[in-house]
C-alpha cells in the first residue's frame, strides 16, 4: 500500500469519528434542550419580582402587594396570608395583585402564599410565596420639663426600638405633630404668642413665622403626605386693632427644605372660619367644618376649589386608613364616602355599661360600627378610668387606669390597631402653660386593641396621633 493511500484511509477514519462524535454531541444537546423544556413545562410560573410599600400598607386600607411572574397567569388556587388578614386577589396579565382590606399592623412579618398558579401557556401548577415585614409605627411624645428648669423636648420611639431619641427641643412647647419623620411644634414665646419650629427636614431646626402675632389652637399632620395643618387665632394688637385671622386654618408643606404657611381660602378668596377639620388619608385633602356647621373638602395644596358637603352638627372623624367621614346630627349619624359622596346611616351597637359607668368620647374604628369609648367608672372606692372596645359581639375593657392615676387622653394610631393612652397621677398639679395647661408628668402607654397588651411605655404626652 502506498503512503498516500494509507494517509487517505486515516483521514477518512478520523472524519467518520468526528462525524459520529458531533452527532452524539448534538444528540445530547437536543436531549438536554428537550429535558429543560420539559422541566420548564412542568415547573409552572415563577416569581421574579415583588413590590409593596411597607409604610403605606400600615396607613391605608386597599393597599396592594404586586407579585410579578415570568409568564401570564390563567388561573390560581387559594390565597393564604399569615397572620390572617382579609384580602382580595386579582389576576393582571403576568402579575398577581393582593389588595388588603384594611391597614396592616406595624412591625409585623407577613407570609403571602398563592396555591396552584397556572400559566396561560403551560398546564403545570406552581405555588407562589412571598414574605415582607411592615414598617414600625413611630410614637412621638412631648415631655414638658420647664417646670424643672430644663427645655421641653419631643421624643420618638418604636416598639422595636423603645429607647427614645430627642427630635426637637425648645424652652416651652405647647403642642406638636409629626408628618413622617418631620416634627412641627408650636413654641410658646415670652408674651404668650406662638412661633413654629420644624425639625427633621434638615440638619437644623427651622423657625417658621406665623402670619401675625397669635396662638395656634390645634396642629395635626397627614398620615400619608408631608403636610401639616394648624388652626390659628391672631391677637388683638396693642392699639386695639383687630387681627386679620380668626378661627383660620393654615397648611404647611414640609416636603422641602423651606416650609411656608398658606391660608385655606373660601371660593371668594377670604380665609375660612373653621370650627373643626381632619386630613383625608391617602390624599392631599382636608375636610373642614365652618362655624355654621357646613362641611367642605379642600385641597391642602390649593390645586382644586373647595367642594361643599352640606351641613352637619358634628364632625366626628375619619375611619382609620380610609376616605370615609363620620358625622353626627340630632336625628342620627352617617358615614360619607368622600370618593363618591355617598352617605349611609351609621348605627353603633350599644355599649352595655353598668349603672355606675359614665360614657365619654367615642372613636369609631370601622364601617361596621366598632368603636373605642372613654369610660369613667364610679364606685365606693373612688373613680377609675377605662377604655372599652365595643362591637357587635359585646363590650370588652381594653385598658384600666388602676388606683392613683387617671386618663388624660387617648388617641388611635393611623391604622386604628393601637391606641396611645395618656395618664397622669390622680392629684397631679397643672403646669400653668398659657393656652394649653396640662397636668405634669404625663405618661403614654401604647396598647394593642386586639389583645389589650401594652407594646410601648414612654414619658410625655400630647401624642401626634391625637391630631
Short mmCIF file of C-alpha atoms in Angstrom, two decimals:
data_model
loop_
_atom_site.label_atom_id
_atom_site.label_comp_id
_atom_site.label_asym_id
_atom_site.label_seq_id
_atom_site.Cartn_x
_atom_site.Cartn_y
_atom_site.Cartn_z
CA UNK A 1 0.00 0.00 0.00
CA UNK A 2 1.32 3.42 -0.88
CA UNK A 3 1.93 6.12 1.68
CA UNK A 4 -0.75 8.30 0.04
CA UNK A 5 -3.40 5.55 0.31
CA UNK A 6 -2.59 4.98 3.99
CA UNK A 7 -2.91 8.68 4.64
CA UNK A 8 -6.28 8.86 2.85
CA UNK A 9 -7.58 5.89 4.87
CA UNK A 10 -6.53 7.50 8.16
CA UNK A 11 -8.15 10.79 7.14
CA UNK A 12 -11.44 9.07 6.26
CA UNK A 13 -11.42 7.20 9.58
CA UNK A 14 -10.83 10.45 11.53
CA UNK A 15 -13.62 12.19 9.65
CA UNK A 16 -16.02 9.36 10.45
CA UNK A 17 -15.10 9.53 14.13
CA UNK A 18 -15.60 13.32 14.12
CA UNK A 19 -19.00 12.99 12.46
CA UNK A 20 -20.06 10.31 14.96
CA UNK A 21 -18.84 12.47 17.86
CA UNK A 22 -20.57 15.55 16.52
CA UNK A 23 -23.81 13.65 16.05
CA UNK A 24 -23.59 12.29 19.58
CA UNK A 25 -22.92 15.77 20.95
CA UNK A 26 -25.82 17.27 19.03
CA UNK A 27 -28.00 14.44 20.25
CA UNK A 28 -27.02 15.13 23.87
CA UNK A 29 -27.65 18.86 23.43
CA UNK A 30 -31.01 18.21 21.81
CA UNK A 31 -31.94 15.84 24.63
CA UNK A 32 -30.85 18.43 27.20
CA UNK A 33 -32.90 21.11 25.45
CA UNK A 34 -35.92 18.83 25.41
CA UNK A 35 -35.34 18.00 29.08
CA UNK A 36 -35.03 21.66 30.02
CA UNK A 37 -38.13 22.49 28.02
CA UNK A 38 -40.00 19.69 29.70
CA UNK A 39 -38.77 20.84 33.10
CA UNK A 40 -39.95 24.37 32.37
CA UNK A 41 -43.21 22.96 31.06
CA UNK A 42 -43.65 21.06 34.34
CA UNK A 43 -42.49 23.81 36.73
CA UNK A 44 -45.18 26.40 36.08
CA UNK A 45 -44.93 30.18 36.72
CA UNK A 46 -42.14 31.62 38.88
CA UNK A 47 -41.95 34.76 40.98
CA UNK A 48 -39.41 37.21 39.52
CA UNK A 49 -40.18 40.41 41.46
CA UNK A 50 -42.46 41.87 44.15
CA UNK A 51 -43.50 45.38 45.17
CA UNK A 52 -45.12 46.59 48.40
CA UNK A 53 -44.82 49.90 50.26
CA UNK A 54 -44.22 48.64 53.80
CA UNK A 55 -45.08 52.07 55.29
CA UNK A 56 -48.16 52.86 53.22
CA UNK A 57 -49.65 49.41 53.78
CA UNK A 58 -49.85 50.19 57.52
CA UNK A 59 -51.61 53.52 56.91
CA UNK A 60 -54.21 52.83 54.21
CA UNK A 61 -56.94 50.32 53.52
CA UNK A 62 -56.89 48.85 49.99
CA UNK A 63 -53.08 48.90 49.82
CA UNK A 64 -51.51 46.37 47.45
CA UNK A 65 -48.80 43.76 47.16
CA UNK A 66 -47.87 43.15 43.48
CA UNK A 67 -46.21 39.84 42.57
CA UNK A 68 -44.51 39.80 39.17
CA UNK A 69 -44.28 36.37 37.47
CA UNK A 70 -42.31 35.15 34.47
CA UNK A 71 -45.43 34.50 32.36
CA UNK A 72 -49.12 35.43 32.13
CA UNK A 73 -51.44 33.67 34.57
CA UNK A 74 -54.53 31.73 33.56
CA UNK A 75 -55.90 30.66 36.92
CA UNK A 76 -54.97 30.36 40.60
CA UNK A 77 -55.98 28.43 43.68
CA UNK A 78 -56.27 29.62 47.28
CA UNK A 79 -54.77 32.84 48.69
CA UNK A 80 -53.32 32.37 52.18
CA UNK A 81 -51.98 35.17 54.40
CA UNK A 82 -50.26 34.61 57.75
CA UNK A 83 -51.05 36.26 60.11
CA UNK A 84 -54.52 36.23 58.62
CA UNK A 85 -55.80 39.42 57.03
CA UNK A 86 -58.83 39.87 54.76
CA UNK A 87 -57.64 40.47 51.21
CA UNK A 88 -58.64 40.09 47.56
CA UNK A 89 -56.58 38.55 44.75
CA UNK A 90 -56.65 39.86 41.18
CA UNK A 91 -55.00 38.44 38.03
CA UNK A 92 -53.43 41.11 35.84
CA UNK A 93 -51.54 39.51 32.96
CA UNK A 94 -48.26 38.26 34.42
CA UNK A 95 -48.96 39.91 37.79
CA UNK A 96 -50.82 38.74 40.88
CA UNK A 97 -52.22 41.70 42.83
CA UNK A 98 -53.13 41.21 46.52
CA UNK A 99 -55.29 44.03 47.95
CA UNK A 100 -55.55 44.20 51.74
CA UNK A 101 -58.98 45.20 53.02
CA UNK A 102 -57.68 47.24 55.97
CA UNK A 103 -54.38 48.78 57.10
CA UNK A 104 -51.95 46.13 58.31
CA UNK A 105 -50.38 46.11 61.77
CA UNK A 106 -46.97 47.75 62.02
CA UNK A 107 -43.70 45.87 62.61
CA UNK A 108 -45.18 42.51 61.57
CA UNK A 109 -43.81 39.85 59.21
CA UNK A 110 -46.36 38.55 56.70
CA UNK A 111 -46.22 35.40 54.60
CA UNK A 112 -48.38 35.55 51.47
CA UNK A 113 -48.89 32.29 49.54
CA UNK A 114 -50.96 31.54 46.45
CA UNK A 115 -51.55 27.87 45.61
CA UNK A 116 -51.88 26.24 42.20
CA UNK A 117 -50.86 29.13 39.97
CA UNK A 118 -51.17 28.04 36.32
CA UNK A 119 -49.71 29.96 33.38
CA UNK A 120 -51.54 30.65 30.15
CA UNK A 121 -49.05 28.69 28.02
CA UNK A 122 -48.24 25.80 30.36
CA UNK A 123 -50.55 23.39 32.19
CA UNK A 124 -48.23 22.91 35.18
CA UNK A 125 -49.26 24.47 38.51
CA UNK A 126 -46.84 26.14 40.92
CA UNK A 127 -47.13 27.67 44.37
CA UNK A 128 -46.06 31.31 44.68
CA UNK A 129 -44.98 32.74 48.04
CA UNK A 130 -43.53 35.99 49.34
CA UNK A 131 -42.57 37.39 52.76
CA UNK A 132 -42.39 41.03 53.84
CA UNK A 133 -42.26 42.95 57.12
CA UNK A 134 -44.32 46.10 57.65
CA UNK A 135 -42.64 49.27 58.89
CA UNK A 136 -42.60 50.12 62.58
CA UNK A 137 -45.05 52.77 63.78
CA UNK A 138 -43.15 55.69 65.35
CA UNK A 139 -44.51 57.09 68.59
CA UNK A 140 -43.82 60.76 69.33
CA UNK A 141 -44.49 62.41 72.70
CA UNK A 142 -43.92 65.84 74.21
CA UNK A 143 -42.14 65.97 77.57
CA UNK A 144 -42.67 69.30 79.30
CA UNK A 145 -39.65 69.91 81.53
CA UNK A 146 -39.61 73.68 82.00
CA UNK A 147 -41.16 73.37 85.50
CA UNK A 148 -37.89 71.56 86.33
CA UNK A 149 -35.79 74.31 84.74
CA UNK A 150 -34.98 72.36 81.56
CA UNK A 151 -36.14 72.82 77.93
CA UNK A 152 -39.13 70.86 76.67
CA UNK A 153 -38.44 68.05 74.20
CA UNK A 154 -40.28 65.97 71.59
CA UNK A 155 -39.20 62.33 71.70
CA UNK A 156 -39.51 59.44 69.24
CA UNK A 157 -39.54 55.67 69.81
CA UNK A 158 -40.93 52.48 68.27
CA UNK A 159 -41.93 49.12 69.70
CA UNK A 160 -38.79 47.51 68.25
CA UNK A 161 -36.54 50.40 69.42
CA UNK A 162 -38.15 51.55 72.68
CA UNK A 163 -35.24 53.71 73.81
CA UNK A 164 -36.45 57.22 72.88
CA UNK A 165 -34.44 59.74 70.88
CA UNK A 166 -34.86 63.52 71.14
CA UNK A 167 -36.10 65.12 67.92
CA UNK A 168 -36.83 68.75 68.83
CA UNK A 169 -36.08 70.95 71.84
CA UNK A 170 -37.24 74.42 72.90
CA UNK A 171 -37.74 76.32 76.17
CA UNK A 172 -41.53 75.80 76.18
CA UNK A 173 -43.57 73.74 73.69
CA UNK A 174 -47.34 73.97 73.57
CA UNK A 175 -48.15 71.20 71.08
CA UNK A 176 -46.68 69.36 68.08
CA UNK A 177 -47.36 66.96 65.24
CA UNK A 178 -45.29 64.63 63.04
CA UNK A 179 -45.51 64.23 59.26
CA UNK A 180 -43.35 61.19 58.61
CA UNK A 181 -40.05 62.00 60.32
CA UNK A 182 -40.61 65.77 60.26
CA UNK A 183 -41.82 67.29 63.55
CA UNK A 184 -43.60 70.66 63.66
CA UNK A 185 -44.15 72.21 67.09
CA UNK A 186 -45.80 75.34 68.43
CA UNK A 187 -43.39 77.05 70.82
CA UNK A 188 -44.56 79.50 73.49
CA UNK A 189 -42.80 82.85 73.49
CA UNK A 190 -42.38 85.24 76.44
CA UNK A 191 -45.50 87.24 75.51
CA UNK A 192 -47.65 84.10 75.30
CA UNK A 193 -47.85 84.04 71.49
CA UNK A 194 -46.61 81.12 69.41
CA UNK A 195 -43.91 80.50 66.85
CA UNK A 196 -43.34 77.32 64.85
CA UNK A 197 -40.31 75.03 64.98
CA UNK A 198 -39.69 72.45 62.22
CA UNK A 199 -37.18 69.63 62.81
CA UNK A 200 -36.27 66.50 60.87
CA UNK A 201 -36.30 68.05 57.39
CA UNK A 202 -32.64 69.06 57.51
CA UNK A 203 -29.62 69.37 59.77
CA UNK A 204 -31.00 72.32 61.73
CA UNK A 205 -34.32 73.26 63.28
CA UNK A 206 -36.22 75.76 61.12
CA UNK A 207 -38.15 78.69 62.60
CA UNK A 208 -41.38 79.43 60.71
CA UNK A 209 -43.13 82.72 61.34
CA UNK A 210 -46.88 82.94 61.83
CA UNK A 211 -48.81 85.47 59.71
CA UNK A 212 -49.28 87.79 62.69
CA UNK A 213 -48.86 87.60 66.48
CA UNK A 214 -51.26 85.00 67.81
CA UNK A 215 -51.76 81.46 69.04
CA UNK A 216 -52.01 78.02 67.46
CA UNK A 217 -55.24 76.35 68.52
CA UNK A 218 -54.59 72.91 67.07
CA UNK A 219 -51.94 71.27 64.92
CA UNK A 220 -52.05 67.93 63.06
CA UNK A 221 -50.43 66.20 60.09
CA UNK A 222 -51.48 63.97 57.24
CA UNK A 223 -50.76 60.30 57.90
CA UNK A 224 -49.70 59.72 54.27
CA UNK A 225 -48.30 63.03 52.93
CA UNK A 226 -45.71 65.61 54.12
CA UNK A 227 -48.45 68.08 55.05
CA UNK A 228 -49.33 69.83 58.30
CA UNK A 229 -52.35 71.97 59.14
CA UNK A 230 -52.97 74.25 62.08
CA UNK A 231 -55.79 76.37 63.45
CA UNK A 232 -54.75 79.92 64.24
CA UNK A 233 -56.14 82.99 66.02
CA UNK A 234 -54.46 86.35 65.68
CA UNK A 235 -54.14 88.52 68.77
CA UNK A 236 -55.60 91.99 69.11
CA UNK A 237 -52.68 94.40 68.85
CA UNK A 238 -51.68 96.96 71.48
CA UNK A 239 -53.51 99.75 69.67
CA UNK A 240 -56.78 97.79 69.83
CA UNK A 241 -56.77 96.87 66.15
CA UNK A 242 -58.49 93.65 65.12
CA UNK A 243 -56.31 90.79 63.85
CA UNK A 244 -56.50 89.61 60.26
CA UNK A 245 -57.15 85.98 61.18
CA UNK A 246 -59.75 84.45 63.50
CA UNK A 247 -60.53 80.71 63.51
CA UNK A 248 -58.27 80.46 60.45
CA UNK A 249 -56.78 77.27 59.05
CA UNK A 250 -53.27 77.19 57.57
CA UNK A 251 -51.38 74.41 55.79
CA UNK A 252 -47.65 73.74 55.75
CA UNK A 253 -45.88 71.65 53.10
CA UNK A 254 -42.82 70.11 54.81
CA UNK A 255 -41.52 68.15 51.82
CA UNK A 256 -38.78 70.69 51.04
CA UNK A 257 -36.00 72.49 52.85
CA UNK A 258 -38.11 75.62 53.47
CA UNK A 259 -41.70 75.45 54.75
CA UNK A 260 -44.16 78.35 54.45
CA UNK A 261 -47.70 78.71 55.79
CA UNK A 262 -50.59 79.01 53.35
CA UNK A 263 -54.13 80.03 54.42
CA UNK A 264 -57.09 77.86 53.42
CA UNK A 265 -59.41 80.14 51.47
CA UNK A 266 -63.08 80.16 50.58
CA UNK A 267 -64.09 80.46 46.91
CA UNK A 268 -64.35 84.25 47.39
CA UNK A 269 -60.68 84.37 48.42
CA UNK A 270 -61.32 85.08 52.11
CA UNK A 271 -59.99 82.76 54.83
CA UNK A 272 -62.35 80.06 56.06
CA UNK A 273 -63.52 80.44 59.66
CA UNK A 274 -63.06 76.86 60.83
CA UNK A 275 -64.58 75.04 63.80
CA UNK A 276 -63.06 71.58 63.11
CA UNK A 277 -61.05 69.72 60.45
CA UNK A 278 -59.36 66.43 59.53
CA UNK A 279 -56.87 65.24 56.90
CA UNK A 280 -58.18 62.61 54.47
CA UNK A 281 -55.73 59.65 54.42
CA UNK A 282 -54.16 58.87 51.06
CA UNK A 283 -54.90 62.35 49.66
CA UNK A 284 -53.72 65.95 49.96
CA UNK A 285 -57.25 66.98 51.03
CA UNK A 286 -58.80 68.06 54.31
CA UNK A 287 -62.40 68.02 55.45
CA UNK A 288 -63.28 71.14 57.40
CA UNK A 289 -66.38 72.36 59.21
CA UNK A 290 -67.06 76.07 59.28
CA UNK A 291 -68.64 77.98 62.16
CA UNK A 292 -72.13 77.46 60.67
CA UNK A 293 -71.74 73.67 60.50
CA UNK A 294 -71.06 73.49 56.77
CA UNK A 295 -68.64 70.77 55.63
CA UNK A 296 -66.15 71.27 52.80
CA UNK A 297 -63.42 69.22 51.15
CA UNK A 298 -60.40 71.41 50.37
CA UNK A 299 -57.07 70.60 48.77
CA UNK A 300 -54.14 71.48 51.04
CA UNK A 301 -52.03 72.41 48.02
CA UNK A 302 -54.74 74.63 46.53
CA UNK A 303 -54.91 72.59 43.31
CA UNK A 304 -58.72 72.39 43.24
CA UNK A 305 -61.59 74.56 44.55
CA UNK A 306 -63.42 73.66 47.79
CA UNK A 307 -66.30 71.20 47.46
CA UNK A 308 -69.35 71.58 49.72
CA UNK A 309 -70.76 68.51 51.52
CA UNK A 310 -73.75 70.09 53.24
CA UNK A 311 -74.20 70.91 56.92
CA UNK A 312 -73.91 68.55 59.89
CA UNK A 313 -73.94 69.12 63.64
CA UNK A 314 -70.68 67.28 64.39
CA UNK A 315 -67.61 66.12 62.50
CA UNK A 316 -66.59 63.00 64.44
CA UNK A 317 -63.59 61.93 62.39
CA UNK A 318 -62.50 59.69 59.54
CA UNK A 319 -62.39 55.91 59.73
CA UNK A 320 -58.73 54.83 60.08
CA UNK A 321 -56.97 54.37 56.76
CA UNK A 322 -59.99 55.32 54.64
CA UNK A 323 -61.71 58.27 52.97
CA UNK A 324 -64.92 57.66 54.93
CA UNK A 325 -66.10 60.60 57.02
CA UNK A 326 -68.06 60.13 60.26
CA UNK A 327 -70.66 62.81 61.03
CA UNK A 328 -73.46 63.13 63.56
CA UNK A 329 -76.75 65.03 63.74
CA UNK A 330 -79.55 65.17 66.33
CA UNK A 331 -81.53 62.59 64.35
CA UNK A 332 -78.63 60.15 63.86
CA UNK A 333 -75.18 59.63 62.44
CA UNK A 334 -73.92 58.96 58.92
CA UNK A 335 -70.88 57.77 57.02
CA UNK A 336 -69.91 59.78 53.93
CA UNK A 337 -67.65 58.17 51.33
CA UNK A 338 -65.57 61.11 50.15
CA UNK A 339 -64.59 59.33 46.93
CA UNK A 340 -68.21 59.05 45.78
CA UNK A 341 -70.19 61.42 48.01
CA UNK A 342 -72.49 58.57 49.03
CA UNK A 343 -73.91 58.75 52.58
CA UNK A 344 -75.15 55.79 54.62
CA UNK A 345 -76.71 55.58 58.06
CA UNK A 346 -74.21 54.95 60.85
CA UNK A 347 -75.62 52.87 63.69
CA UNK A 348 -73.38 52.00 66.63
CA UNK A 349 -74.02 48.98 68.87
CA UNK A 350 -74.92 49.78 72.50
CA UNK A 351 -72.08 49.64 74.98
CA UNK A 352 -74.00 47.87 77.75
CA UNK A 353 -72.24 49.73 80.57
CA UNK A 354 -73.12 49.27 84.27
CA UNK A 355 -75.13 51.96 86.06
CA UNK A 356 -72.09 53.48 87.76
CA UNK A 357 -70.29 53.97 84.43
CA UNK A 358 -70.26 57.32 82.63
CA UNK A 359 -69.52 57.17 78.88
CA UNK A 360 -67.18 59.69 77.29
CA UNK A 361 -65.54 60.28 73.93
CA UNK A 362 -66.15 57.76 71.12
CA UNK A 363 -63.57 56.88 68.44
CA UNK A 364 -65.07 54.78 65.65
CA UNK A 365 -62.90 52.02 64.19
CA UNK A 366 -64.72 50.71 61.11
CA UNK A 367 -67.85 50.92 58.99
CA UNK A 368 -69.46 48.05 60.91
CA UNK A 369 -69.74 50.31 63.96
CA UNK A 370 -66.93 49.06 66.22
CA UNK A 371 -65.66 51.85 68.45
CA UNK A 372 -63.45 52.73 71.39
CA UNK A 373 -65.06 54.60 74.29
CA UNK A 374 -63.62 56.51 77.24
CA UNK A 375 -65.46 55.44 80.40
CA UNK A 376 -65.41 56.82 83.94
CA UNK A 377 -66.37 54.14 86.44
CA UNK A 378 -67.55 55.38 89.85
CA UNK A 379 -67.57 53.12 92.90
CA UNK A 380 -67.36 53.08 96.66
CA UNK A 381 -63.57 53.19 96.47
CA UNK A 382 -63.46 56.20 94.14
CA UNK A 383 -63.33 56.50 90.37
CA UNK A 384 -61.45 54.60 87.67
CA UNK A 385 -60.81 55.43 84.01
CA UNK A 386 -61.44 52.73 81.42
CA UNK A 387 -61.18 52.26 77.68
CA UNK A 388 -63.92 49.98 76.37
CA UNK A 389 -63.90 48.30 72.95
CA UNK A 390 -67.47 47.93 71.69
CA UNK A 391 -68.63 45.97 68.64
CA UNK A 392 -71.41 43.62 67.59
CA UNK A 393 -70.02 40.88 69.83
CA UNK A 394 -70.25 42.97 73.02
CA UNK A 395 -68.10 45.22 75.20
CA UNK A 396 -64.61 44.46 76.48
CA UNK A 397 -62.28 46.52 78.66
CA UNK A 398 -59.04 47.23 76.80
CA UNK A 399 -57.34 49.37 79.44
CA UNK A 400 -57.93 50.47 83.04
CA UNK A 401 -56.16 53.26 84.93
CA UNK A 402 -55.81 51.49 88.25
CA UNK A 403 -55.58 53.27 91.62
CA UNK A 404 -53.80 56.59 91.89
CA UNK A 405 -53.93 57.58 88.21
CA UNK A 406 -56.45 58.87 85.69
CA UNK A 407 -56.92 59.10 81.94
CA UNK A 408 -55.68 62.35 80.41
CA UNK A 409 -56.42 61.38 76.79
CA UNK A 410 -56.48 58.54 74.28
CA UNK A 411 -55.77 58.59 70.54
CA UNK A 412 -55.91 55.93 67.83
CA UNK A 413 -52.91 55.13 65.67
CA UNK A 414 -53.26 55.87 61.92
CA UNK A 415 -54.22 52.23 61.22
CA UNK A 416 -56.69 52.03 64.12
CA UNK A 417 -54.96 48.99 65.63
CA UNK A 418 -53.16 50.73 68.52
CA UNK A 419 -54.20 53.38 70.99
CA UNK A 420 -51.95 55.85 72.81
CA UNK A 421 -53.25 56.11 76.39
CA UNK A 422 -52.05 59.17 78.30
CA UNK A 423 -52.25 59.05 82.09
CA UNK A 424 -51.37 61.32 84.98
CA UNK A 425 -51.42 60.97 88.75
CA UNK A 426 -54.91 61.44 90.15
CA UNK A 427 -53.78 64.51 92.12
CA UNK A 428 -51.27 65.87 89.56
CA UNK A 429 -50.92 69.69 89.58
CA UNK A 430 -51.06 71.70 86.36
CA UNK A 431 -48.01 73.24 84.71
CA UNK A 432 -49.59 76.65 84.05
CA UNK A 433 -48.67 76.88 80.35
CA UNK A 434 -50.70 79.59 78.58
CA UNK A 435 -53.34 78.42 76.08
CA UNK A 436 -52.76 74.71 76.83
CA UNK A 437 -52.14 73.94 80.53
CA UNK A 438 -51.58 70.28 81.33
CA UNK A 439 -51.14 68.04 84.36
CA UNK A 440 -47.44 67.44 84.97
CA UNK A 441 -45.62 64.14 84.36
CA UNK A 442 -47.78 62.68 81.61
CA UNK A 443 -47.07 59.06 80.71
CA UNK A 444 -48.02 57.45 77.38
CA UNK A 445 -48.77 53.73 77.12
CA UNK A 446 -49.36 52.28 73.64
CA UNK A 447 -51.91 49.45 73.80
CA UNK A 448 -52.73 46.81 71.18
CA UNK A 449 -56.50 46.96 70.71
CA UNK A 450 -56.80 43.34 69.60
CA UNK A 451 -55.24 41.94 72.76
CA UNK A 452 -55.21 44.79 75.27
CA UNK A 453 -51.47 44.24 75.77
CA UNK A 454 -49.11 47.21 76.18
CA UNK A 455 -46.46 47.42 73.45
CA UNK A 456 -44.60 50.58 74.50
CA UNK A 457 -44.40 52.92 77.50
CA UNK A 458 -42.90 56.38 77.04
CA UNK A 459 -42.63 59.56 79.10
CA UNK A 460 -44.64 62.54 77.92
CA UNK A 461 -47.96 63.02 76.22
CA UNK A 462 -49.76 65.05 73.55
CA UNK A 463 -49.31 62.15 71.11
CA UNK A 464 -49.18 63.21 67.46
CA UNK A 465 -51.92 60.59 66.85
CA UNK A 466 -54.27 62.96 68.67
CA UNK A 467 -54.43 65.35 65.72
#
